[in-house]
Short mmCIF file of C-alpha atoms in Angstrom, two decimals:
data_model
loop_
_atom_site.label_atom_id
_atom_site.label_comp_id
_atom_site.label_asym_id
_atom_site.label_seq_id
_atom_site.Cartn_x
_atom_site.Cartn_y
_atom_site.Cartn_z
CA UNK A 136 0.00 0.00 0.00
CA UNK A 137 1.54 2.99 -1.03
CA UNK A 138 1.34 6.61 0.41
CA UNK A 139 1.58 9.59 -1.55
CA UNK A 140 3.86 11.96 -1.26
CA UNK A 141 1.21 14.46 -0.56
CA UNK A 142 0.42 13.02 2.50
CA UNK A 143 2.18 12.88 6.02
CA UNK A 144 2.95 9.23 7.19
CA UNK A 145 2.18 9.87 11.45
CA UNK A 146 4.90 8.89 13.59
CA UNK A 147 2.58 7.03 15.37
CA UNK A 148 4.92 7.03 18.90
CA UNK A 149 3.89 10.84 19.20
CA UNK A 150 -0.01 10.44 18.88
CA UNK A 151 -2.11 12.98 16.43
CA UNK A 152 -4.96 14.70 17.45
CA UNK A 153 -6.67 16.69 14.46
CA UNK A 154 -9.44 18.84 14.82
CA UNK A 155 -10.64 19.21 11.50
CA UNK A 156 -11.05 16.79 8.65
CA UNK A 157 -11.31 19.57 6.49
CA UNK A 158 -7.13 20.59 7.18
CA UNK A 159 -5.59 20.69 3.85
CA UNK A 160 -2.96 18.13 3.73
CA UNK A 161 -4.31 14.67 4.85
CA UNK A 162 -3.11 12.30 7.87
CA UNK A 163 -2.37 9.05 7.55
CA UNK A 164 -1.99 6.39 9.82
CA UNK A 165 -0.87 2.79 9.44
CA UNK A 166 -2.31 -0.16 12.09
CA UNK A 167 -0.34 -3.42 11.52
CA UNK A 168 -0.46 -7.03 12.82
CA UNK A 169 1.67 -10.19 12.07
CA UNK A 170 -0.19 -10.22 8.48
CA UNK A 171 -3.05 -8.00 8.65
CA UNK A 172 -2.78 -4.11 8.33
CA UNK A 173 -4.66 -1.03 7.58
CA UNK A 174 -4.02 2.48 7.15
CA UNK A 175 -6.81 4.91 7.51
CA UNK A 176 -6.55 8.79 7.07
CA UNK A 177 -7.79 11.41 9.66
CA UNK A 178 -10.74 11.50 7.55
CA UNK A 179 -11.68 8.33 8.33
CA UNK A 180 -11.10 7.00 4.64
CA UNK A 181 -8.66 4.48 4.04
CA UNK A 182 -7.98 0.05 3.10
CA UNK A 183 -7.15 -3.13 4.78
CA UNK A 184 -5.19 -5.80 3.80
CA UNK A 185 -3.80 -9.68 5.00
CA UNK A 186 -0.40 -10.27 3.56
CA UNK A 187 0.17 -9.57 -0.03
CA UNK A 188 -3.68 -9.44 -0.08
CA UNK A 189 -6.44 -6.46 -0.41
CA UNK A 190 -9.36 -7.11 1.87
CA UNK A 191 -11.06 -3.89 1.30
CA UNK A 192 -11.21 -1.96 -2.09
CA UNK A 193 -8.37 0.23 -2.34
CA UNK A 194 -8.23 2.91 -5.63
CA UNK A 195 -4.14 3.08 -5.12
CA UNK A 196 -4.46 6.86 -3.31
CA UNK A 197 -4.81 6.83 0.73
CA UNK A 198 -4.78 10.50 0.68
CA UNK A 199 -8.40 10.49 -0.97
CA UNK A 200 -11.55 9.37 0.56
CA UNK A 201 -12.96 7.09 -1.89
CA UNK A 202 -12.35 4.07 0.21
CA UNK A 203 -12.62 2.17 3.58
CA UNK A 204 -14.88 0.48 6.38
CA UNK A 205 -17.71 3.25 6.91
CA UNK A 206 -20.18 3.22 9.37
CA UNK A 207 -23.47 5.32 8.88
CA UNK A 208 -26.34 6.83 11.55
CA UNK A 209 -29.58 8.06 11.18
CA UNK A 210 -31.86 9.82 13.32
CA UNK A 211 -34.72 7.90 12.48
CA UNK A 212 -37.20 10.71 13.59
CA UNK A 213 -35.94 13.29 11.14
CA UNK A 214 -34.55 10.64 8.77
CA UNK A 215 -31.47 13.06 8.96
CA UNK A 216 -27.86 10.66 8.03
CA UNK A 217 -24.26 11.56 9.07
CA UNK A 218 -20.93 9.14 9.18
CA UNK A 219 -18.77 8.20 12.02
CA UNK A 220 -16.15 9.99 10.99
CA UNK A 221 -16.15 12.49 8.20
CA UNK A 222 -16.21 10.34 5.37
CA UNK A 223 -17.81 9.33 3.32
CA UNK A 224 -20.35 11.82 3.89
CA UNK A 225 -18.63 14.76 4.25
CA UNK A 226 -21.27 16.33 6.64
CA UNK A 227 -20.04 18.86 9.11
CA UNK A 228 -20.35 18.10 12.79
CA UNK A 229 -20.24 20.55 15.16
CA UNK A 230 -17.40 18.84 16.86
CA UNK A 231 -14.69 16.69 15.66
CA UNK A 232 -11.33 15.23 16.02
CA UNK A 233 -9.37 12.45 14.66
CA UNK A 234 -6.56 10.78 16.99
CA UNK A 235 -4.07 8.88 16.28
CA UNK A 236 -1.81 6.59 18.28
CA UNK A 237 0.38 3.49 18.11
CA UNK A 238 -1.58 0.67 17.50
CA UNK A 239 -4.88 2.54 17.20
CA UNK A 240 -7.49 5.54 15.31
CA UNK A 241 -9.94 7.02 16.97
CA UNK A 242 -12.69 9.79 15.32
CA UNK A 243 -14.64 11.57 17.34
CA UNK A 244 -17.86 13.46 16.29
CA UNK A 245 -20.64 15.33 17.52
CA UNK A 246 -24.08 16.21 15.20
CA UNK A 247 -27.37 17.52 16.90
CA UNK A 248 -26.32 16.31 20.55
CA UNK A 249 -25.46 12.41 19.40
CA UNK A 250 -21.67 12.14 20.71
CA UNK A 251 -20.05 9.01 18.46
CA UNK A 252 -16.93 7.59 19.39
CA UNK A 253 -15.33 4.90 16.52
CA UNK A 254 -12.16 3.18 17.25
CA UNK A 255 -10.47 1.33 14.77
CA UNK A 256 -7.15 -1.02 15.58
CA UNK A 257 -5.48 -4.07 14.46
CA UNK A 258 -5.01 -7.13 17.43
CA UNK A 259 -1.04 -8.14 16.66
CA UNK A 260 -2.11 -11.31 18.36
CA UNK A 261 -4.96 -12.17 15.88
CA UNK A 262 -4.83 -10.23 12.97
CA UNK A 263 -8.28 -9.01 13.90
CA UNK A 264 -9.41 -5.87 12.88
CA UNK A 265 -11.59 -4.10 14.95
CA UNK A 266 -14.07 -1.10 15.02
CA UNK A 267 -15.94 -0.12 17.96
CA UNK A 268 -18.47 2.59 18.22
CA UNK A 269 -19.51 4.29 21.37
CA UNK A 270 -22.91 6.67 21.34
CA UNK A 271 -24.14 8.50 23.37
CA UNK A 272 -27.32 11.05 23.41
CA UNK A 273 -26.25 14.05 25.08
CA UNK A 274 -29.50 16.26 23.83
CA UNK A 275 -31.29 16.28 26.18
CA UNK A 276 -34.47 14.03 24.28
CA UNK A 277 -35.04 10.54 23.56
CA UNK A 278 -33.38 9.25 19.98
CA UNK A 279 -33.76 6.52 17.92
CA UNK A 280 -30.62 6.28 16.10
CA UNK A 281 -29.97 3.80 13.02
CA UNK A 282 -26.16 2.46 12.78
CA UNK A 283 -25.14 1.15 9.18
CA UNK A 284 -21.74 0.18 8.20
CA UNK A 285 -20.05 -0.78 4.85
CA UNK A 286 -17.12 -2.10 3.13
CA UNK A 287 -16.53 -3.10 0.02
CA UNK A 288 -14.66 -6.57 -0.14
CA UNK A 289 -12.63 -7.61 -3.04
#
């Protein structure tokens, strides 16, 4: 998997914390395992892989945000949708911030008082890759809130 030039590879002993996915010269971080490995950008775009192997769709440029393992939300009473991190659908949260630290991504968002925490690692002992999601409703009112999420496998 290459990186382009364009980009800054994170040093990922001294931890990233971005508060804007909108900065103009994209992050990107690199999980790996024994065989597995990802690397994701601080827009929460990015591919997986096993070996030699793709596992996820990956267009050749980690600096775009075309590809990756996306998870969506909906408000189901305003049928209102959002992503867990900024990609892929670009809509603005009123807070946000993407950290990055060895072994791990994290993206943090807030949208109409729904707080979303995603985590996204690789287990070195497994070559698991995991994604968490944390949510909580901090507006005061009951929600009903729809979680989606998507890869495309190749």
């Amino acid at each position: 998997m290459d990186v382009s030039a364009q980009s800054q590879l994170l040093d990922a002993s001294s931890g990233l914390h971005r508060g804007s996915a909108r900065d103009s010269t994209p992050i990107v971080h690199r999980l790996t395992g024994r065989e597995a490995s990802a690397i994701v950008n601080d827009a929460g775009a990015g591919c997986f892989g096993y070996g030699d192997l793709a596992v996820t769709r990956h267009a050749g440029d980690v600096t775009g945000d075309f590809d990756g393992v996306f998870v969506y939300l909906r408000d189901m009473d305003d049928n209102r949708f959002w992503s867990a991190s900024f990609q892929p659908t670009a809509a603005e949260p009123q807070h946000y911030r993407a950290d990055f630290s060895p072994g791990r991504a994290a993206y943090h968002r807030e949208d109409g008082g729904i707080h979303l925490e995603t985590e996204v690692c690789i287990c070195p002992e497994t070559d698991a890759g995991l994604w968490r999601c944390n949510i909580s409703n901090r507006s005061g009112r009951p929600r009903t809130i729809e979680l989606t999420s998507y890869l495309e496998w190749v």
